GROMACS .gro file of C-alpha atoms in nm:
model
  467
    1MET     CA    1  -3.361  -0.528  -5.162
    2LYS     CA    2  -3.198  -0.854  -5.065
    3LYS     CA    3  -3.118  -0.885  -4.693
    4LYS     CA    4  -2.754  -0.957  -4.605
    5PHE     CA    5  -2.659  -1.218  -4.351
    6PRO     CA    6  -2.462  -1.099  -4.043
    7TRP     CA    7  -2.147  -1.281  -4.155
    8ALA     CA    8  -2.164  -1.105  -4.493
    9LEU     CA    9  -2.192  -0.765  -4.326
   10ALA     CA   10  -1.893  -0.846  -4.103
   11PHE     CA   11  -1.685  -0.955  -4.402
   12GLU     CA   12  -1.775  -0.636  -4.590
   13TYR     CA   13  -1.677  -0.422  -4.291
   14ILE     CA   14  -1.338  -0.594  -4.258
   15CYS     CA   15  -1.265  -0.546  -4.627
   16ARG     CA   16  -1.347  -0.177  -4.611
   17TYR     CA   17  -1.126  -0.137  -4.305
   18PHE     CA   18  -0.819  -0.288  -4.473
   19ILE     CA   19  -0.880  -0.087  -4.791
   20SER     CA   20  -0.891   0.237  -4.590
   21MET     CA   21  -0.572   0.139  -4.407
   22ALA     CA   22  -0.395   0.070  -4.736
   23GLU     CA   23  -0.497   0.411  -4.871
   24GLN     CA   24  -0.332   0.592  -4.580
   25ASN     CA   25   0.015   0.718  -4.674
   26TYR     CA   26   0.302   0.586  -4.463
   27THR     CA   27   0.586   0.832  -4.533
   28GLU     CA   28   0.881   0.996  -4.360
   29ASP     CA   29   0.637   1.246  -4.212
   30SER     CA   30   0.472   0.963  -4.019
   31ILE     CA   31   0.787   0.914  -3.809
   32LYS     CA   32   0.810   1.149  -3.509
   33THR     CA   33   1.078   1.216  -3.250
   34LEU     CA   34   0.941   1.349  -2.923
   35GLU     CA   35   1.118   1.582  -2.683
   36TRP     CA   36   1.199   1.422  -2.348
   37LYS     CA   37   0.929   1.613  -2.162
   38GLU     CA   38   0.666   1.545  -2.428
   39HIS     CA   39   0.737   1.172  -2.417
   40ILE     CA   40   0.703   1.165  -2.037
   41ARG     CA   41   0.377   1.358  -2.052
   42ARG     CA   42   0.233   1.134  -2.325
   43ARG     CA   43   0.347   0.808  -2.164
   44PRO     CA   44   0.366   0.881  -1.788
   45GLY     CA   45   0.295   0.517  -1.702
   46MET     CA   46   0.641   0.420  -1.831
   47TYR     CA   47   0.801   0.642  -1.568
   48ILE     CA   48   0.573   0.649  -1.263
   49GLY     CA   49   0.335   0.355  -1.306
   50LYS     CA   50  -0.034   0.440  -1.268
   51LEU     CA   51  -0.162   0.797  -1.230
   52GLY     CA   52  -0.450   0.784  -0.982
   53ASP     CA   53  -0.588   1.067  -0.771
   54GLY     CA   54  -0.395   1.010  -0.449
   55SER     CA   55  -0.644   0.774  -0.285
   56SER     CA   56  -0.406   0.478  -0.320
   57ALA     CA   57  -0.054   0.469  -0.174
   58ASP     CA   58   0.099   0.371  -0.510
   59ASP     CA   59  -0.064   0.651  -0.711
   60GLY     CA   60   0.158   0.868  -0.929
   61ILE     CA   61   0.170   1.176  -0.704
   62TYR     CA   62   0.340   0.970  -0.433
   63VAL     CA   63   0.589   0.832  -0.687
   64LEU     CA   64   0.682   1.192  -0.777
   65LEU     CA   65   0.747   1.265  -0.410
   66LYS     CA   66   0.943   0.941  -0.371
   67GLU     CA   67   1.166   1.023  -0.668
   68VAL     CA   68   1.268   1.351  -0.504
   69ILE     CA   69   1.318   1.195  -0.159
   70ASP     CA   70   1.526   0.911  -0.309
   71ASN     CA   71   1.792   1.162  -0.415
   72SER     CA   72   1.810   1.298  -0.061
   73ILE     CA   73   1.827   0.944   0.082
   74ASP     CA   74   2.116   0.862  -0.150
   75GLU     CA   75   2.303   1.163  -0.008
   76PHE     CA   76   2.242   1.041   0.348
   77MET     CA   77   2.357   0.688   0.262
   78MET     CA   78   2.684   0.837   0.137
   79GLY     CA   79   2.728   1.012   0.472
   80ASN     CA   80   2.603   1.359   0.378
   81GLY     CA   81   2.325   1.528   0.573
   82ARG     CA   82   2.123   1.378   0.859
   83ALA     CA   83   1.791   1.557   0.804
   84ILE     CA   84   1.527   1.594   0.535
   85ASP     CA   85   1.246   1.849   0.563
   86ILE     CA   86   0.922   1.784   0.371
   87THR     CA   87   0.628   2.021   0.350
   88ILE     CA   88   0.298   1.946   0.178
   89ASN     CA   89   0.057   2.238   0.155
   90GLU     CA   90  -0.247   2.106  -0.034
   91ASP     CA   91  -0.099   2.055  -0.384
   92LEU     CA   92   0.240   2.223  -0.334
   93VAL     CA   93   0.528   2.001  -0.221
   94SER     CA   94   0.876   2.099  -0.103
   95VAL     CA   95   1.169   1.873  -0.009
   96ARG     CA   96   1.490   2.011   0.146
   97ASP     CA   97   1.797   1.803   0.221
   98TYR     CA   98   2.134   1.901   0.366
   99GLY     CA   99   2.371   1.695   0.157
  100ARG     CA  100   2.648   1.813  -0.075
  101GLY     CA  101   2.416   1.991  -0.318
  102ILE     CA  102   2.417   1.945  -0.696
  103PRO     CA  103   2.720   2.101  -0.873
  104LEU     CA  104   2.584   2.441  -0.976
  105GLY     CA  105   2.696   2.426  -1.337
  106LYS     CA  106   2.505   2.102  -1.392
  107LEU     CA  107   2.182   2.186  -1.209
  108VAL     CA  108   1.972   2.251  -1.521
  109ASP     CA  109   2.108   1.941  -1.694
  110VAL     CA  110   2.029   1.723  -1.392
  111ALA     CA  111   1.672   1.852  -1.386
  112SER     CA  112   1.597   1.854  -1.759
  113LYS     CA  113   1.827   1.625  -1.959
  114MET     CA  114   1.740   1.257  -1.972
  115ASN     CA  115   2.002   1.005  -1.867
  116THR     CA  116   2.200   1.274  -1.684
  117GLY     CA  117   2.323   1.222  -1.327
  118ALA     CA  118   2.611   1.128  -1.100
  119LYS     CA  119   2.483   0.779  -1.024
  120TYR     CA  120   2.646   0.629  -1.329
  121ASP     CA  121   2.971   0.681  -1.136
  122SER     CA  122   2.968   0.414  -0.867
  123ARG     CA  123   3.256   0.586  -0.686
  124VAL     CA  124   3.031   0.883  -0.606
  125PHE     CA  125   2.710   0.691  -0.533
  126LYS     CA  126   2.819   0.334  -0.463
  127LYS     CA  127   2.485   0.184  -0.358
  128SER     CA  128   2.211   0.424  -0.458
  129VAL     CA  129   1.855   0.355  -0.569
  130GLY     CA  130   1.870   0.610  -0.851
  131LEU     CA  131   2.001   0.445  -1.164
  132ASN     CA  132   1.884   0.585  -1.494
  133GLY     CA  133   1.894   0.963  -1.452
  134VAL     CA  134   1.517   0.971  -1.509
  135GLY     CA  135   1.336   1.024  -1.177
  136ILE     CA  136   1.373   1.398  -1.119
  137LYS     CA  137   1.308   1.470  -1.489
  138ALA     CA  138   0.976   1.284  -1.466
  139VAL     CA  139   0.880   1.502  -1.168
  140ASN     CA  140   0.976   1.811  -1.367
  141ALA     CA  141   0.781   1.714  -1.679
  142LEU     CA  142   0.468   1.612  -1.487
  143SER     CA  143   0.449   1.929  -1.274
  144ASP     CA  144   0.269   2.257  -1.339
  145SER     CA  145   0.561   2.427  -1.167
  146PHE     CA  146   0.898   2.285  -1.067
  147VAL     CA  147   1.172   2.485  -0.893
  148ILE     CA  148   1.502   2.327  -0.789
  149SER     CA  149   1.767   2.512  -0.588
  150SER     CA  150   2.118   2.387  -0.511
  151PHE     CA  151   2.314   2.539  -0.223
  152ARG     CA  152   2.691   2.495  -0.236
  153GLU     CA  153   2.965   2.685  -0.057
  154GLY     CA  154   2.786   3.018  -0.009
  155GLU     CA  155   2.606   3.022  -0.345
  156VAL     CA  156   2.267   2.906  -0.468
  157LYS     CA  157   2.166   2.817  -0.824
  158ILE     CA  158   1.790   2.830  -0.889
  159ALA     CA  159   1.620   2.681  -1.196
  160SER     CA  160   1.244   2.720  -1.256
  161PHE     CA  161   1.035   2.511  -1.495
  162GLU     CA  162   0.675   2.479  -1.608
  163LYS     CA  163   0.574   2.135  -1.740
  164GLY     CA  164   0.939   2.063  -1.814
  165GLN     CA  165   1.007   2.391  -1.994
  166ILE     CA  166   1.268   2.612  -1.826
  167THR     CA  167   1.141   2.962  -1.746
  168GLU     CA  168   1.416   3.110  -1.527
  169GLU     CA  169   1.773   3.041  -1.420
  170LYS     CA  170   1.972   3.250  -1.173
  171LEU     CA  171   2.278   3.238  -0.946
  172GLU     CA  172   2.285   3.420  -0.611
  173LYS     CA  173   2.486   3.446  -0.292
  174SER     CA  174   2.349   3.247   0.002
  175THR     CA  175   2.411   3.190   0.372
  176GLU     CA  176   2.210   2.866   0.388
  177PRO     CA  177   2.381   2.530   0.447
  178ASN     CA  178   2.464   2.303   0.154
  179GLY     CA  179   2.191   2.087   0.007
  180VAL     CA  180   1.902   2.085  -0.239
  181LEU     CA  181   1.554   2.236  -0.219
  182THR     CA  182   1.293   2.102  -0.462
  183VAL     CA  183   0.948   2.258  -0.485
  184PHE     CA  184   0.688   2.120  -0.726
  185LYS     CA  185   0.317   2.117  -0.797
  186PRO     CA  186   0.185   1.809  -0.983
  187ASP     CA  187   0.006   1.889  -1.308
  188THR     CA  188  -0.374   1.879  -1.271
  189GLY     CA  189  -0.398   1.818  -1.645
  190VAL     CA  190  -0.224   1.483  -1.592
  191PHE     CA  191  -0.343   1.378  -1.245
  192GLY     CA  192  -0.685   1.546  -1.241
  193GLY     CA  193  -0.838   1.641  -0.906
  194TYR     CA  194  -0.573   1.477  -0.689
  195ARG     CA  195  -0.493   1.526  -0.322
  196TYR     CA  196  -0.217   1.402  -0.095
  197ILE     CA  197  -0.329   1.179   0.192
  198ILE     CA  198  -0.086   1.244   0.477
  199GLU     CA  199  -0.120   0.889   0.613
  200HIS     CA  200   0.019   0.747   0.287
  201VAL     CA  201   0.309   0.992   0.299
  202GLU     CA  202   0.380   0.909   0.665
  203SER     CA  203   0.394   0.537   0.581
  204MET     CA  204   0.649   0.608   0.307
  205ILE     CA  205   0.858   0.825   0.539
  206LYS     CA  206   0.856   0.564   0.817
  207ASN     CA  207   0.998   0.307   0.575
  208TYR     CA  208   1.282   0.547   0.493
  209THR     CA  209   1.361   0.595   0.863
  210TYR     CA  210   1.349   0.220   0.939
  211LEU     CA  211   1.615   0.163   0.676
  212ASN     CA  212   1.831   0.459   0.768
  213SER     CA  213   1.884   0.467   1.143
  214TRP     CA  214   1.942   0.814   1.291
  215LEU     CA  215   1.805   0.987   0.981
  216ILE     CA  216   1.549   1.251   1.082
  217ILE     CA  217   1.269   1.326   0.836
  218SER     CA  218   1.030   1.610   0.912
  219LEU     CA  219   0.682   1.616   0.754
  220ASN     CA  220   0.493   1.941   0.809
  221GLY     CA  221   0.683   1.986   1.136
  222ASN     CA  222   0.635   1.627   1.264
  223LYS     CA  223   0.966   1.442   1.300
  224PHE     CA  224   1.020   1.074   1.224
  225SER     CA  225   1.327   0.866   1.307
  226SER     CA  226   1.424   0.511   1.399
  227LYS     CA  227   1.695   0.368   1.620
  228LYS     CA  228   1.629  -0.007   1.588
  229GLY     CA  229   1.578  -0.024   1.211
  230LEU     CA  230   1.378  -0.323   1.090
  231VAL     CA  231   1.284  -0.413   1.448
  232ASP     CA  232   1.088  -0.087   1.464
  233LEU     CA  233   0.930  -0.173   1.129
  234LEU     CA  234   0.799  -0.509   1.252
  235GLU     CA  235   0.690  -0.375   1.591
  236ASP     CA  236   0.491  -0.096   1.425
  237ASN     CA  237   0.318  -0.334   1.183
  238ILE     CA  238   0.248  -0.636   1.405
  239SER     CA  239  -0.105  -0.615   1.544
  240SER     CA  240  -0.110  -0.935   1.754
  241PRO     CA  241   0.132  -1.094   2.005
  242VAL     CA  242   0.434  -1.281   1.866
  243LEU     CA  243   0.562  -1.619   1.981
  244TYR     CA  244   0.915  -1.500   2.054
  245ASP     CA  245   1.114  -1.176   2.053
  246ILE     CA  246   1.209  -1.043   1.711
  247ILE     CA  247   1.537  -1.191   1.585
  248HIS     CA  248   1.752  -0.914   1.435
  249PHE     CA  249   2.084  -0.914   1.249
  250LYS     CA  250   2.260  -0.629   1.077
  251ASP     CA  251   2.580  -0.592   0.876
  252ASP     CA  252   2.722  -0.342   0.626
  253ASP     CA  253   2.517  -0.457   0.326
  254ILE     CA  254   2.233  -0.656   0.484
  255GLU     CA  255   1.980  -0.634   0.765
  256ILE     CA  256   1.716  -0.892   0.854
  257ALA     CA  257   1.445  -0.926   1.119
  258LEU     CA  258   1.196  -1.208   1.172
  259THR     CA  259   0.954  -1.367   1.418
  260HIS     CA  260   0.642  -1.584   1.416
  261GLY     CA  261   0.290  -1.482   1.511
  262ASN     CA  262  -0.044  -1.662   1.534
  263GLN     CA  263  -0.189  -1.546   1.203
  264TYR     CA  264  -0.222  -1.758   0.890
  265GLY     CA  265  -0.003  -1.697   0.588
  266GLU     CA  266   0.330  -1.517   0.554
  267GLU     CA  267   0.414  -1.149   0.578
  268TYR     CA  268   0.731  -0.994   0.438
  269TYR     CA  269   0.885  -0.651   0.389
  270SER     CA  270   1.176  -0.621   0.147
  271PHE     CA  271   1.403  -0.332   0.054
  272VAL     CA  272   1.698  -0.262  -0.174
  273ASN     CA  273   1.917   0.046  -0.124
  274GLY     CA  274   1.636   0.206   0.073
  275GLN     CA  275   1.373   0.129  -0.193
  276HIS     CA  276   1.063  -0.059  -0.077
  277THR     CA  277   1.036  -0.350  -0.322
  278THR     CA  278   0.666  -0.426  -0.273
  279GLN     CA  279   0.680  -0.707  -0.531
  280GLY     CA  280   0.990  -0.868  -0.384
  281GLY     CA  281   1.251  -1.004  -0.620
  282THR     CA  282   1.568  -1.211  -0.605
  283HIS     CA  283   1.657  -1.096  -0.253
  284LEU     CA  284   1.322  -1.196  -0.103
  285LEU     CA  285   1.324  -1.535  -0.273
  286ALA     CA  286   1.673  -1.599  -0.133
  287PHE     CA  287   1.564  -1.487   0.216
  288LYS     CA  288   1.269  -1.729   0.218
  289GLU     CA  289   1.490  -2.013   0.097
  290ALA     CA  290   1.761  -1.932   0.352
  291VAL     CA  291   1.523  -1.943   0.649
  292VAL     CA  292   1.382  -2.282   0.546
  293ARG     CA  293   1.726  -2.431   0.478
  294THR     CA  294   1.874  -2.305   0.806
  295VAL     CA  295   1.582  -2.434   1.016
  296ARG     CA  296   1.595  -2.777   0.853
  297GLU     CA  297   1.970  -2.807   0.910
  298PHE     CA  298   1.948  -2.685   1.269
  299TYR     CA  299   1.678  -2.934   1.373
  300LYS     CA  300   1.814  -3.202   1.137
  301LYS     CA  301   1.464  -3.273   1.005
  302ASP     CA  302   1.314  -3.224   0.660
  303PHE     CA  303   1.015  -3.011   0.760
  304GLU     CA  304   0.763  -2.901   0.497
  305THR     CA  305   0.834  -2.549   0.371
  306SER     CA  306   0.481  -2.436   0.458
  307ASP     CA  307   0.513  -2.560   0.818
  308ILE     CA  308   0.826  -2.350   0.871
  309ARG     CA  309   0.699  -2.034   0.703
  310THR     CA  310   0.337  -2.034   0.824
  311SER     CA  311   0.278  -1.724   1.043
  312ILE     CA  312   0.626  -1.586   0.976
  313ILE     CA  313   0.673  -1.209   0.980
  314GLY     CA  314   1.003  -1.106   0.826
  315ALA     CA  315   1.192  -0.814   0.678
  316ILE     CA  316   1.509  -0.791   0.473
  317SER     CA  317   1.709  -0.495   0.348
  318ILE     CA  318   2.018  -0.523   0.130
  319LYS     CA  319   2.252  -0.279  -0.041
  320VAL     CA  320   2.346  -0.366  -0.397
  321GLU     CA  321   2.592  -0.193  -0.624
  322GLU     CA  322   2.431  -0.104  -0.958
  323PRO     CA  323   2.100  -0.284  -0.884
  324VAL     CA  324   1.875  -0.399  -1.166
  325PHE     CA  325   1.502  -0.345  -1.118
  326GLU     CA  326   1.228  -0.477  -1.342
  327SER     CA  327   1.075  -0.132  -1.404
  328GLN     CA  328   1.136   0.239  -1.349
  329THR     CA  329   0.910   0.226  -1.042
  330LYS     CA  330   1.166  -0.013  -0.880
  331THR     CA  331   0.918  -0.237  -0.700
  332LYS     CA  332   1.090  -0.568  -0.787
  333LEU     CA  333   1.461  -0.651  -0.781
  334GLY     CA  334   1.601  -0.841  -1.077
  335SER     CA  335   1.973  -0.831  -0.985
  336LYS     CA  336   2.154  -1.162  -0.969
  337ASP     CA  337   2.476  -1.024  -0.817
  338MET     CA  338   2.557  -0.792  -0.527
  339GLY     CA  339   2.791  -0.594  -0.751
  340PRO     CA  340   3.001  -0.616  -1.067
  341ASN     CA  341   3.262  -0.833  -0.894
  342GLY     CA  342   3.058  -0.947  -0.595
  343PRO     CA  343   2.887  -1.273  -0.499
  344SER     CA  344   2.539  -1.360  -0.621
  345VAL     CA  345   2.246  -1.214  -0.428
  346ARG     CA  346   2.124  -1.566  -0.349
  347ASN     CA  347   2.454  -1.698  -0.215
  348PHE     CA  348   2.524  -1.380  -0.018
  349ILE     CA  349   2.188  -1.390   0.162
  350ILE     CA  350   2.182  -1.768   0.219
  351ASP     CA  351   2.535  -1.767   0.365
  352TYR     CA  352   2.459  -1.472   0.591
  353VAL     CA  353   2.128  -1.610   0.720
  354LYS     CA  354   2.274  -1.956   0.770
  355ASN     CA  355   2.560  -1.828   0.983
  356THR     CA  356   2.372  -1.572   1.191
  357LEU     CA  357   2.043  -1.757   1.243
  358ASP     CA  358   2.209  -2.092   1.315
  359ASN     CA  359   2.438  -1.933   1.574
  360PHE     CA  360   2.144  -1.751   1.731
  361LEU     CA  361   1.936  -2.069   1.768
  362HIS     CA  362   2.232  -2.253   1.926
  363ARG     CA  363   2.278  -1.972   2.178
  364ASN     CA  364   1.907  -1.919   2.252
  365SER     CA  365   1.761  -2.260   2.331
  366GLU     CA  366   1.433  -2.114   2.459
  367THR     CA  367   1.359  -1.942   2.129
  368ALA     CA  368   1.468  -2.257   1.941
  369GLU     CA  369   1.220  -2.465   2.141
  370ILE     CA  370   0.933  -2.221   2.079
  371LEU     CA  371   1.010  -2.223   1.707
  372LEU     CA  372   1.018  -2.605   1.700
  373ASN     CA  373   0.683  -2.630   1.879
  374LYS     CA  374   0.535  -2.382   1.631
  375ILE     CA  375   0.655  -2.589   1.335
  376LEU     CA  376   0.523  -2.912   1.486
  377ALA     CA  377   0.186  -2.748   1.560
  378SER     CA  378   0.161  -2.624   1.200
  379GLU     CA  379   0.250  -2.972   1.076
  380LYS     CA  380  -0.016  -3.134   1.295
  381GLU     CA  381  -0.282  -2.885   1.187
  382ARG     CA  382  -0.193  -2.924   0.819
  383LYS     CA  383  -0.229  -3.303   0.838
  384ALA     CA  384  -0.556  -3.278   1.031
  385ILE     CA  385  -0.705  -3.035   0.780
  386SER     CA  386  -0.582  -3.251   0.491
  387SER     CA  387  -0.765  -3.558   0.628
  388ILE     CA  388  -1.082  -3.355   0.689
  389LYS     CA  389  -1.070  -3.219   0.334
  390LYS     CA  390  -1.033  -3.573   0.201
  391ILE     CA  391  -1.339  -3.691   0.394
  392ALA     CA  392  -1.537  -3.388   0.278
  393LYS     CA  393  -1.452  -3.459  -0.086
  394GLU     CA  394  -1.557  -3.822  -0.051
  395ARG     CA  395  -1.886  -3.719   0.107
  396ALA     CA  396  -1.945  -3.462  -0.164
  397LYS     CA  397  -1.909  -3.730  -0.431
  398LYS     CA  398  -2.173  -3.943  -0.258
  399ALA     CA  399  -2.417  -3.655  -0.216
  400SER     CA  400  -2.742  -3.688  -0.412
  401LEU     CA  401  -2.817  -3.425  -0.673
  402HIS     CA  402  -3.187  -3.445  -0.576
  403ASN     CA  403  -3.165  -3.292  -0.230
  404LYS     CA  404  -3.484  -3.331  -0.027
  405LYS     CA  405  -3.413  -3.003   0.152
  406LEU     CA  406  -3.430  -2.804  -0.170
  407ARG     CA  407  -3.763  -2.675  -0.306
  408ASP     CA  408  -3.641  -2.588  -0.652
  409CYS     CA  409  -3.784  -2.331  -0.892
  410ARG     CA  410  -3.873  -2.389  -1.257
  411VAL     CA  411  -3.637  -2.128  -1.411
  412HIS     CA  412  -3.264  -2.140  -1.333
  413TYR     CA  413  -3.006  -1.860  -1.355
  414ASN     CA  414  -2.792  -2.048  -1.608
  415SER     CA  415  -3.086  -2.106  -1.842
  416LYS     CA  416  -3.177  -1.896  -2.146
  417ASN     CA  417  -3.517  -1.796  -2.008
  418GLU     CA  418  -3.603  -1.425  -2.021
  419ILE     CA  419  -3.667  -1.409  -1.644
  420ARG     CA  420  -3.346  -1.589  -1.540
  421ASP     CA  421  -3.211  -1.268  -1.374
  422GLU     CA  422  -3.511  -1.271  -1.136
  423THR     CA  423  -3.425  -1.608  -0.980
  424THR     CA  424  -3.362  -1.614  -0.606
  425LEU     CA  425  -3.256  -1.875  -0.348
  426PHE     CA  426  -3.390  -1.838   0.008
  427ILE     CA  427  -3.187  -2.018   0.277
  428THR     CA  428  -3.365  -2.095   0.605
  429GLU     CA  429  -3.272  -2.251   0.940
  430GLY     CA  430  -3.458  -2.582   0.949
  431ASP     CA  431  -3.777  -2.715   0.788
  432SER     CA  432  -4.019  -2.524   1.011
  433ALA     CA  433  -3.880  -2.188   0.905
  434SER     CA  434  -3.921  -2.276   0.538
  435GLY     CA  435  -4.290  -2.370   0.561
  436SER     CA  436  -4.449  -2.028   0.522
  437ILE     CA  437  -4.202  -1.901   0.264
  438THR     CA  438  -4.249  -2.214   0.053
  439LYS     CA  439  -4.627  -2.152   0.038
  440SER     CA  440  -4.597  -1.783  -0.049
  441ARG     CA  441  -4.307  -1.802  -0.296
  442ASN     CA  442  -4.321  -1.773  -0.674
  443PRO     CA  443  -4.236  -2.130  -0.787
  444ASN     CA  444  -4.112  -2.002  -1.124
  445THR     CA  445  -3.823  -1.792  -0.991
  446GLN     CA  446  -3.789  -1.852  -0.615
  447ALA     CA  447  -3.626  -2.160  -0.462
  448VAL     CA  448  -3.604  -2.248  -0.091
  449PHE     CA  449  -3.327  -2.448   0.079
  450SER     CA  450  -3.352  -2.563   0.443
  451LEU     CA  451  -3.034  -2.597   0.644
  452LYS     CA  452  -2.997  -2.872   0.902
  453GLY     CA  453  -2.987  -2.674   1.227
  454LYS     CA  454  -2.831  -2.335   1.294
  455PRO     CA  455  -2.526  -2.228   1.088
  456LEU     CA  456  -2.197  -2.180   1.272
  457ASN     CA  457  -2.050  -1.830   1.300
  458THR     CA  458  -1.688  -1.900   1.202
  459TYR     CA  459  -1.555  -1.546   1.241
  460GLY     CA  460  -1.228  -1.557   1.435
  461LEU     CA  461  -1.219  -1.939   1.454
  462THR     CA  462  -0.931  -2.159   1.337
  463LYS     CA  463  -0.925  -2.351   1.012
  464LYS     CA  464  -0.964  -2.677   1.203
  465VAL     CA  465  -1.298  -2.567   1.348
  466VAL     CA  466  -1.418  -2.432   1.014
  467TYR     CA  467  -1.342  -2.754   0.828
   0.00000   0.00000   0.00000
C-alpha cells in the first residue's frame, strides 16, 4: 500500500469534514427560541461575567449578591430606607431592605420577566445603577431556590422559584415595615462547589457605605457605615503615610478625593451611581485629565503628565442619569453625557475639578507647596533615571558577546538537541566560588557565570538606586 504524505492526509480530512457539514440538514427545526431562564443558564457569562467558585472577588456568586443589593441601594439613593440587612449562612443568602417595596401586583413580573422594571422611568429612579431589567432575573435563573417577598402597607406578596421556574405565589397580611426581602441559594450545577468568602463581601459592602453616607449595612450582625464618604475609602486603603491631608470635594452629582503618597504608580477608585467601575471609563479619564490641567494652570508651568500623577491616590464618584455601561456587569462607564439634556461627562468633571481644586490650592498654600515639591522631585528623578538608562543601553551595545566570566555549555536551551531541557545556568559570587563547580559540572548541559562581587539586595530601594 502506498504511503500518503502528511499534507495529503490533511487535505483528505478537510474534504471529508466539509462533505459531512454539507450533508447536515439546515431547516426550520434548526432555529430555536430559548426561554429567558434557559438562555441565562446556558450563557451565564453574558449576564454575570465569569462563574468561579468564590475564591476571587469578581466571581459570579458575588455578582448575584451585588445585583440584589443594587436594587436596595437604588431605593436608598431615592430617599427610601436607611438600612440593609444581609445574612450569609454557608450557601444561603438573604437581603432585606426597608424601601418602598415592589408593587405587589408586579412582583412576579419583576422577578421573572426580562426587561421588566421601574428603572426605565427616570422620574421614579432618576440616577440608578439598574438599567436593563435583567439583574434580579439572572439571580433567579441561576439559583437552586429564589424567594422574593415585598412588604407594602400591611401586606406581603411572596413568590418562590426554583431555577427560574415559579413554584408558589401567595398574598398575606403583615405587620413588618415596607421593603423587600430576597432569599436565594446559588445553583451548584452552575457554580460547582462554591463558597462565599466574607472578606470579599465586606469589601463590597464598604464600597457601598463609602458612596452612601449614613447608610447602615448589616452583614451577619456586623454593621458598616461611613460618615466621610470617599475620605474613609482612601484612609482605609492607604497603607503608607501621605504627603498632605486628603483633599475632598462633594456636590449633588459628584464627589472626589485625592492625595499623594510615596509609592510608585497611580491608584484610583471610580464609581457611577454607587457602582464600582473597576475598569474606569469616561469619568475616570476626565478626572485624570482635570487634575493635570488644573495643576498646570495653577503653577503656570507645563509639567509632564507623569510627574503630576506619579504617586497619586484618588477617588471619584458621579451620578449619571440613564448611564451607559460597556457590559451587563457594569465595570466600565461608556456614557458621554450626564443625562439626556445635561453636559458631557468630560466637561462636567473638568469644570468641577478646575473650580474646586484651583480654589483649594489658592487657599491652602502649604498643601500647594508640598504638591509642587512632589512634582519637582518626580521630575528630577525621571530625568536622572532617563540618563542612567541611556548610559546602560550604550554600555550594553559595547558589551562583548564572548564574556570571560561565562563558562558556557555545549547544548543550549534554544537548540534542537534532545537534552536541551536539561540545560542549567549556575550563577556564583566571584571567580573563587565558581572554581569547584566548574570542575564538577557536566560541560554538555551546565554553564557557570561568575558575578563581579556580591549582588545588591534591591528590595524596598528606590528606582534610582536600582538603576
